Short mmCIF file of C-alpha atoms and ligand atoms in Angstrom, two decimals:
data_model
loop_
_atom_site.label_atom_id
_atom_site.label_comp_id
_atom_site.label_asym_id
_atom_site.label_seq_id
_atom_site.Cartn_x
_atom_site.Cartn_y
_atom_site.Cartn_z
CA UNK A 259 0.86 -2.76 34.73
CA UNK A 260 -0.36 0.62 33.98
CA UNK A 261 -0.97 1.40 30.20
CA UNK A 262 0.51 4.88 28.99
CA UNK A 263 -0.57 5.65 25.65
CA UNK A 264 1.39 7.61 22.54
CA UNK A 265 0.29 9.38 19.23
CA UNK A 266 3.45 8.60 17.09
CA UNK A 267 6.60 6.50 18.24
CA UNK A 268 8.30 8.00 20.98
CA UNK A 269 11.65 6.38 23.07
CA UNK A 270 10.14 3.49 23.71
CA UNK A 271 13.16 2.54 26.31
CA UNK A 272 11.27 5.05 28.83
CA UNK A 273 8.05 3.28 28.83
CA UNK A 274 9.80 -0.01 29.10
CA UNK A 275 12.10 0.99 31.69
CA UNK A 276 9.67 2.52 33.64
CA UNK A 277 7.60 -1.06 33.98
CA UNK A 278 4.45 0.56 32.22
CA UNK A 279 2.29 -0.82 29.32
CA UNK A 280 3.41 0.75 25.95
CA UNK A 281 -0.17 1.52 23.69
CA UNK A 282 0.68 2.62 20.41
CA UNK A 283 -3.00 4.17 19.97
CA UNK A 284 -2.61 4.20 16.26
CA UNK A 285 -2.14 0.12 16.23
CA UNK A 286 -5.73 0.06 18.69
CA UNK A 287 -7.05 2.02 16.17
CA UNK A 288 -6.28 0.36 12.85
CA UNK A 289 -5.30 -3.52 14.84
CA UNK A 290 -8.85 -3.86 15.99
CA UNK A 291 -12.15 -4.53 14.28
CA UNK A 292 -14.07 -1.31 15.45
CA UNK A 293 -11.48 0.73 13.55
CA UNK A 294 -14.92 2.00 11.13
CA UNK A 295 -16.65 2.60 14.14
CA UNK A 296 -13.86 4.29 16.12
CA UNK A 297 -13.66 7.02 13.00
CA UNK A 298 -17.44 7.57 13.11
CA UNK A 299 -17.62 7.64 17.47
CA UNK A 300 -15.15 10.48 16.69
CA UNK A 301 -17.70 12.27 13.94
CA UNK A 302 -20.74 11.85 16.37
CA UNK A 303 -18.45 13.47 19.11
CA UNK A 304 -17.76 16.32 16.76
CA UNK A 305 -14.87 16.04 15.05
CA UNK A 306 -15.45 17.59 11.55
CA UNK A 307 -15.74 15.17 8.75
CA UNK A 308 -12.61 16.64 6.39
CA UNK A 309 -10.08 15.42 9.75
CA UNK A 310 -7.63 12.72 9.32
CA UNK A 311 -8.85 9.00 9.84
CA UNK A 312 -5.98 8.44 11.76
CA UNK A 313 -6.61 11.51 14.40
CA UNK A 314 -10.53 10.55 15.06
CA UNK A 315 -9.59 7.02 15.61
CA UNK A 316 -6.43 7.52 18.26
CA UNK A 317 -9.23 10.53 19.97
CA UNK A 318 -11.57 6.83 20.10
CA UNK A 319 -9.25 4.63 20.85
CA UNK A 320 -8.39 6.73 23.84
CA UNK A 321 -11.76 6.82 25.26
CA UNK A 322 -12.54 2.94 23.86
CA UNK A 323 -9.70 1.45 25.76
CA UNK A 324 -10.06 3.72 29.03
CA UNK A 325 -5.92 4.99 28.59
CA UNK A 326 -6.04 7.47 31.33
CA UNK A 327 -2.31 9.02 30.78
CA UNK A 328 -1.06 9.72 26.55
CA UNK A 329 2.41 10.44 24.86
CA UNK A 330 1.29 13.28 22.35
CA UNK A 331 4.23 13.80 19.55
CA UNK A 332 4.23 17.50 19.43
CA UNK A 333 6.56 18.08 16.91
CA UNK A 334 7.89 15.55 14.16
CA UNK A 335 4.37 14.00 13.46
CA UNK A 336 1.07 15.79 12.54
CA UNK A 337 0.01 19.06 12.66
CA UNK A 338 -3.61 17.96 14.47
CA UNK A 339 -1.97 16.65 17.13
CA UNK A 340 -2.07 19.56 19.51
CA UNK A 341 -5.82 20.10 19.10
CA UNK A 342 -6.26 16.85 19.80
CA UNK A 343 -4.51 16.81 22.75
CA UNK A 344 -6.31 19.78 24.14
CA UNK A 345 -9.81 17.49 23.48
CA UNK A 346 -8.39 14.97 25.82
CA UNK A 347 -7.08 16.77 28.49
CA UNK A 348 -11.05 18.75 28.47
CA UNK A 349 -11.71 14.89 28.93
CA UNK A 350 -9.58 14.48 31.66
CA UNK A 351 -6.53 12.43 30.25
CA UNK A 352 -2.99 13.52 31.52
CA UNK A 353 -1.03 14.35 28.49
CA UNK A 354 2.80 14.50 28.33
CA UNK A 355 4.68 16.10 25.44
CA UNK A 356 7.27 15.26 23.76
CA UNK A 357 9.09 17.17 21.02
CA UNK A 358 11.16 15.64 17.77
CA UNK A 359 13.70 19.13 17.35
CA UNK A 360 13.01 20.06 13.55
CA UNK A 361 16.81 20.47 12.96
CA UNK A 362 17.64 16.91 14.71
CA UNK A 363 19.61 18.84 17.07
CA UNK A 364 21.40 16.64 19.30
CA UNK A 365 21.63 18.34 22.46
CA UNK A 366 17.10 19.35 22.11
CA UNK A 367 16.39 15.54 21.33
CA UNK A 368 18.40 14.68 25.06
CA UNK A 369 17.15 17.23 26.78
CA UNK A 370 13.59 15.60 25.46
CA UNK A 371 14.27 12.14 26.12
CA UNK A 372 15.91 13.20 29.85
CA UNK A 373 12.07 15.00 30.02
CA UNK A 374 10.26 11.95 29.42
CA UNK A 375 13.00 10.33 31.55
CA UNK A 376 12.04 12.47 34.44
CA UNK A 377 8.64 12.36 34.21
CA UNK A 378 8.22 8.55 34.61
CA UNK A 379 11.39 8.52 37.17
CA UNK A 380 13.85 6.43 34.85
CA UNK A 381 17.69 6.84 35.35
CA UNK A 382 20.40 6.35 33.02
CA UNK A 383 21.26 2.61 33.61
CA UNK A 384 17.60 1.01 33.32
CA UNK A 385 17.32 2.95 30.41
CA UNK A 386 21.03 1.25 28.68
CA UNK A 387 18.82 -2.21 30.20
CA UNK A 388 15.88 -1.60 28.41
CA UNK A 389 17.63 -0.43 25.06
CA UNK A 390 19.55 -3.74 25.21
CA UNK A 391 16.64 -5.94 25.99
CA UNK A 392 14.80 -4.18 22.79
CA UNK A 393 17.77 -4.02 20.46
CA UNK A 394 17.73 -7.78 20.92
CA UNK A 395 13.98 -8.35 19.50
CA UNK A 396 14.71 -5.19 16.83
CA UNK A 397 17.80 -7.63 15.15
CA UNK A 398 14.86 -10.29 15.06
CA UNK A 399 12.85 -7.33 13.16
CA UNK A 400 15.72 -6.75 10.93
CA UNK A 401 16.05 -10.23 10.09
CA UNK A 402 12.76 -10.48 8.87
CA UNK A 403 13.04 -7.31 6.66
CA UNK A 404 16.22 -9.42 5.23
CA UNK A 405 13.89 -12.16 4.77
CA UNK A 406 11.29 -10.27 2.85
CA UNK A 407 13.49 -8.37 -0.07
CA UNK A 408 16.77 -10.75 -0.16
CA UNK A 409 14.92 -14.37 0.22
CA UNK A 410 11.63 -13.84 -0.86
CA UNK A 411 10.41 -15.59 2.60
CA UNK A 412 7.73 -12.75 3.81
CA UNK A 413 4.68 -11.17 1.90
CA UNK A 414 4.68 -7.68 1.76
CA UNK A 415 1.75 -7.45 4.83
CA UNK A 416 3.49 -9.64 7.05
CA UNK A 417 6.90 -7.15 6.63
CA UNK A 418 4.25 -4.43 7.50
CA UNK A 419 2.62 -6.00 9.67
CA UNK A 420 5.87 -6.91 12.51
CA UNK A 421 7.79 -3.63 12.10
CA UNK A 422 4.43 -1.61 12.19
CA UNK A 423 4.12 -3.73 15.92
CA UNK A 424 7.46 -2.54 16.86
CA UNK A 425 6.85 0.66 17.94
CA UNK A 426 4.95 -0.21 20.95
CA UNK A 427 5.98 -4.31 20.41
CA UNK A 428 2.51 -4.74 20.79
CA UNK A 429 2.52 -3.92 24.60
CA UNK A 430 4.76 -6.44 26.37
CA UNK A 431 8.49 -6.98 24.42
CA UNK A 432 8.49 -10.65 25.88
CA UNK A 433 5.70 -12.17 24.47
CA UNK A 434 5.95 -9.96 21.29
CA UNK A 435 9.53 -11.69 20.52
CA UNK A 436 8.00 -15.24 21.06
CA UNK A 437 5.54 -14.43 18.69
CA UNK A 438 8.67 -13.05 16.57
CA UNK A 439 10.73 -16.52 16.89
CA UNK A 440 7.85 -18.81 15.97
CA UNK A 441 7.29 -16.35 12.89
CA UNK A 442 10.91 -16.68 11.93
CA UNK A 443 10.98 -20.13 12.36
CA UNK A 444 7.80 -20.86 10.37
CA UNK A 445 8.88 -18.68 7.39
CA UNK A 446 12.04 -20.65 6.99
CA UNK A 447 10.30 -23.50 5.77
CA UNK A 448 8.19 -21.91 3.10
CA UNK A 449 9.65 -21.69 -0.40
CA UNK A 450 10.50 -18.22 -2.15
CA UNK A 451 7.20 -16.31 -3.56
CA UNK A 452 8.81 -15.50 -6.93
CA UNK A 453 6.66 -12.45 -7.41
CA UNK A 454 7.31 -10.51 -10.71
CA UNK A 455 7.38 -7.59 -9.82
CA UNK A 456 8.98 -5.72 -6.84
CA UNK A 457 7.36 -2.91 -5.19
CA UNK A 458 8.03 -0.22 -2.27
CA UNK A 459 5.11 1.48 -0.23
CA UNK A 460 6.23 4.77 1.06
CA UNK A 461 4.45 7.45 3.28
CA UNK A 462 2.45 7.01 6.28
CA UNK A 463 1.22 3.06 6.66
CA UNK A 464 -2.46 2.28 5.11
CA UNK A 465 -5.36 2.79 6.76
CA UNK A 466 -6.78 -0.18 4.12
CA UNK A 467 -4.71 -2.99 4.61
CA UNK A 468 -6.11 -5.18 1.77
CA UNK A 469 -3.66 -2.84 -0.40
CA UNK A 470 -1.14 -5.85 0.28
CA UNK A 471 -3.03 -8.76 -0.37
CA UNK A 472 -4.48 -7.23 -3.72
CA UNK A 473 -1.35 -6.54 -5.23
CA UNK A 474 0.32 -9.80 -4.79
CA UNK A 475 -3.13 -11.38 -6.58
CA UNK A 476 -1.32 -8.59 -9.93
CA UNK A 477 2.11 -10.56 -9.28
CA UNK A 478 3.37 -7.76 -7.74
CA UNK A 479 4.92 -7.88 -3.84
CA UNK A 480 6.04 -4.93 -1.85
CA UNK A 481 9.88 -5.52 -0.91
CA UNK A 482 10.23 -2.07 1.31
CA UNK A 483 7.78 -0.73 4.06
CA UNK A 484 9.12 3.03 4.55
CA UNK A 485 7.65 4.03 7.81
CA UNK A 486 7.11 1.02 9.14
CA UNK A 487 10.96 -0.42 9.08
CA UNK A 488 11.55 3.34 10.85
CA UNK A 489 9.15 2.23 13.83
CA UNK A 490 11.20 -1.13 13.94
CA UNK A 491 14.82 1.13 14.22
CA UNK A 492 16.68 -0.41 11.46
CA UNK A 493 20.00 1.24 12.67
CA UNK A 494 22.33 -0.25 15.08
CA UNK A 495 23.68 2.10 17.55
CA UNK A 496 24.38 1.61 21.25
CA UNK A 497 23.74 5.50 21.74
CA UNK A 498 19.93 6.13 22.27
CA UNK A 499 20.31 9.66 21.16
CA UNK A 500 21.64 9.00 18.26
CA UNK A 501 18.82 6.29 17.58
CA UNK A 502 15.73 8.67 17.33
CA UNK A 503 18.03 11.33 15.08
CA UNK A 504 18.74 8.85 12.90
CA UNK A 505 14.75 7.86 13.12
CA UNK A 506 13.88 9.61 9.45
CA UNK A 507 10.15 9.98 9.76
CA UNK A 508 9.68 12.87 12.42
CA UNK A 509 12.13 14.90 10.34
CA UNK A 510 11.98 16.68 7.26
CA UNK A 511 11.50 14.97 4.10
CA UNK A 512 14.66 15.33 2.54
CA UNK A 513 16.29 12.97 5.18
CA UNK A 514 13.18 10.94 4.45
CA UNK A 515 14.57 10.87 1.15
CA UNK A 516 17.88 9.62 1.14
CA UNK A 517 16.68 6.38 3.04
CA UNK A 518 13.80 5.86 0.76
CA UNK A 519 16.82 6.21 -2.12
CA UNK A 520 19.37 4.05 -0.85
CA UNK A 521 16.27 1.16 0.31
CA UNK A 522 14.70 1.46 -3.26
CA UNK A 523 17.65 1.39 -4.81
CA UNK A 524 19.67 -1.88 -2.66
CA UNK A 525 16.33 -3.41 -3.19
CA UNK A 526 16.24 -3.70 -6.77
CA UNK A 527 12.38 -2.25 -7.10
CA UNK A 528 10.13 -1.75 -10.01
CA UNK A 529 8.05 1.10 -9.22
CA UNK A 530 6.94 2.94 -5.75
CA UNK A 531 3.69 3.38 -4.16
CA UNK A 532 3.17 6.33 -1.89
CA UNK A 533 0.51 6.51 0.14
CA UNK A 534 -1.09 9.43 1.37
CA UNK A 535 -4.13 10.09 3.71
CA UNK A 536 -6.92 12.53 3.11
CA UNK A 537 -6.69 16.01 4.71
CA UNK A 538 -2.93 15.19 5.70
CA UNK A 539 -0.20 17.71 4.93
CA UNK A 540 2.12 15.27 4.15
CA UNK A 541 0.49 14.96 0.89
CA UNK A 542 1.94 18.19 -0.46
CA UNK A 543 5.45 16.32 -0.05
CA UNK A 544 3.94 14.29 -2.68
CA UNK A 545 5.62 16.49 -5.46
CA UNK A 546 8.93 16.45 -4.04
CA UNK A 547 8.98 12.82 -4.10
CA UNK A 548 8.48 12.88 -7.57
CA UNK A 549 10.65 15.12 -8.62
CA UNK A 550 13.56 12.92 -6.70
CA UNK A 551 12.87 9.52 -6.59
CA UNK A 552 14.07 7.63 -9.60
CA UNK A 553 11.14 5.38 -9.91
CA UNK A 554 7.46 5.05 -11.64
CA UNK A 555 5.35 6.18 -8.52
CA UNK A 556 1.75 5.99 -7.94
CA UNK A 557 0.33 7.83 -5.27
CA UNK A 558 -2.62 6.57 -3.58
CA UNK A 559 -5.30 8.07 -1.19
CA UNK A 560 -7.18 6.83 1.44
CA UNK A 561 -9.86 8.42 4.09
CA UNK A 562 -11.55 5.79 6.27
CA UNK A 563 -10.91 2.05 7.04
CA UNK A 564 -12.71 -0.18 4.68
CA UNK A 565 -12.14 -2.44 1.85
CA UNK A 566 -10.18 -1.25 -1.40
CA UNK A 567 -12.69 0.52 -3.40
CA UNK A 568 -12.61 -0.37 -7.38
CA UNK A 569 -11.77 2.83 -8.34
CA UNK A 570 -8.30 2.07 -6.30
CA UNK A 571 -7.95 -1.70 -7.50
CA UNK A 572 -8.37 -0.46 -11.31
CA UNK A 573 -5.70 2.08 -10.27
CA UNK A 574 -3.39 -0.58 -9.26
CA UNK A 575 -3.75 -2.83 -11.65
CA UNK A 576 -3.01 -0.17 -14.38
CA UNK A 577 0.15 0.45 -12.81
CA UNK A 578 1.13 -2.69 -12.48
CA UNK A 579 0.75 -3.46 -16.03
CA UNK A 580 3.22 -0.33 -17.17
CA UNK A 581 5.80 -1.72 -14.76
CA UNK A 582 5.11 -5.21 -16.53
CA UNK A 583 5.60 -3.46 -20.00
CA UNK A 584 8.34 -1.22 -18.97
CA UNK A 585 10.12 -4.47 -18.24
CA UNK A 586 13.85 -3.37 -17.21
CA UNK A 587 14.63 -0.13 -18.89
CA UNK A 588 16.91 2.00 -17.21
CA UNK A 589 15.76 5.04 -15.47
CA UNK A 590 17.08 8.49 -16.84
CA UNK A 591 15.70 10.63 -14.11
CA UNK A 592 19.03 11.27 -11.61
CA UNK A 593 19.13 10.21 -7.79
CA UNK A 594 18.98 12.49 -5.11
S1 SF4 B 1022 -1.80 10.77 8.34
FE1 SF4 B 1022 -1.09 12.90 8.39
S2 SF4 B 1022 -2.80 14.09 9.25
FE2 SF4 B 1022 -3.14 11.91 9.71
S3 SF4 B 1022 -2.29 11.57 11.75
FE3 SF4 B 1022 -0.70 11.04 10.28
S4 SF4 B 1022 0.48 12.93 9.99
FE4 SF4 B 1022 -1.47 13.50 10.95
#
């Protein structure tokens, strides 16, 4: 099955209904264990050191894995992404574009999808087949998101972990859902963690995973995944359209907001952590989200993969230790 690969989610219905192999390039980067070497194959090629992580790993990735044909998100996900692009095509890799409208206009996003549609010769009714057959294993997704802030059932990684998969459902829907099932299954055994405290983790996912794991040794478990539940569609629509408008993250961050609000909120969380990578201009959002989100936030940084550095850890675990003190004082700060 030829693999086609893509910088940020895209309508992953095309790619399945076209019978090719979906590569999310950012989960070849990070998934693997030459993710530290992927970021420096990139420096040694030349791309300059103060340049996302996540860009010099999906330019490595591409050339690592041998993806001859990439999905670049032209609008609705990073501002590199179009000088990357032009590095691969020098390269020789066939790139197709695709476009998130900045208004979430409904008739643009169509015309988009009906591009992408065209391009890998997919018609109307295999598309409706493959949004069904993926609908099915994004319920599954769902239910483990339940699972994770209403019973207590899934750490905070593992919620990452499966709806961070979804976008490309780890390149073949049918085994991915297996490995969905047996998840579900085995979780329903375990008893509730009982963490203290309840956390979200907002922004783009971490490129240092260990963030999880460390905060759950400080009693603390993250009960909301931002971006990630966005890759796994959380809303149910039959209209595919509509699907990727509702989609927050490729729009602007005030309709990022009022997700992040209601989730926080339904969730019952203690503070917020939002994550931001070096270099990336999503941190300048960083200062609306504080001025709207009615929760303690920390904002955290990271550059390359790695392990948590102390500096980060000691971070944390001040944090951690207001929320414990601040115990459950209302908020005065008004929702958005
Ligand atoms: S983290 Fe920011 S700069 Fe890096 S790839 Fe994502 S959007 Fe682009």
């Amino acid at each position: 099955m030829k693999r086609v690969g893509f910088t940020s989610t895209i309508p992953l219905e095309v790619l399945v209904a076209a019978g090719r192999r979906p590569v999310d390039l950012n989960n070849v980067f990070i998934g693997g264990e030459k993710s530290v070497r992927l970021v420096e194959d990139a420096e040694m090629a030349g791309f300059p050191r103060n340049v996302c992580g996540w860009i010099k790993g999906i330019y490595s990735a591409v050339r690592d894995s041998g993806i001859r044909e990439v999905i670049a998100v032209t609008e609705g996900d990073c501002s590199y992404t179009k000088a990357l692009m032009e590095v691969l095509s020098l390269e020789g890799v066939s790139i197709v574009p695709f476009a998130y409208p900045p208004d979430r206009d409904r008739d643009n996003l169509r015309r988009e999808i009906e591009k992408l549609m065209l391009h890998f010769g997919v018609g109307q009714e295999e598309m409706d087949r493959a949004k069904k057959r993926l609908d099915v294993i994004r319920r599954k997704l769902r239910e483990i998101d339940r699972l994770t802030w209403q019973e207590e059932l899934v750490s905070g990684w593992e919620n990452h972990f499966y709806q961070v998969s979804a976008s490309d459902m780890n390149g073949d829907p049918d085994s991915f859902e297996g490995e969905v099932d047996h998840f579900l299954r085995k979780v329903r055994e375990r008893k509730p963690f009982g963490k203290r405290l309840r956390l979200a983790y907002i922004g783009v996912p971490p490129v240092i995973p260990e963030i999880y794991p460390f905060l759950e040794t400080l009693d603390a478990r993250v009960v909301f995944n931002e971006t990630q539940r966005q890759f796994a569609m959380p809303y149910d629509t039959n209209d595919i359209v509509e699907q990727y408008r509702l989609y927050t993250y490729p729009y602007d961050i005030f309709h990022r907001l009022a997700d992040i609000v209601t989730e926080t909120v339904a969730r019952r969380v203690d503070g917020v952590i939002h994550y931001v990578q070096s270099f990336c201009f999503r941190q300048i959002e960083d200062l609306i989200i504080r001025r709207k989100l009615p929760f303690p936030i920390i904002t955290l940084e990271g550059d390359k993969p790695g392990p948590l550095d102390e500096r980060t850890k000691i971070r944390l675990e001040g944090f951690i230790e207001m929320l414990e003190q601040k115990g459950n004082e209302p908020f005065t700060q008004s929702l958005c």
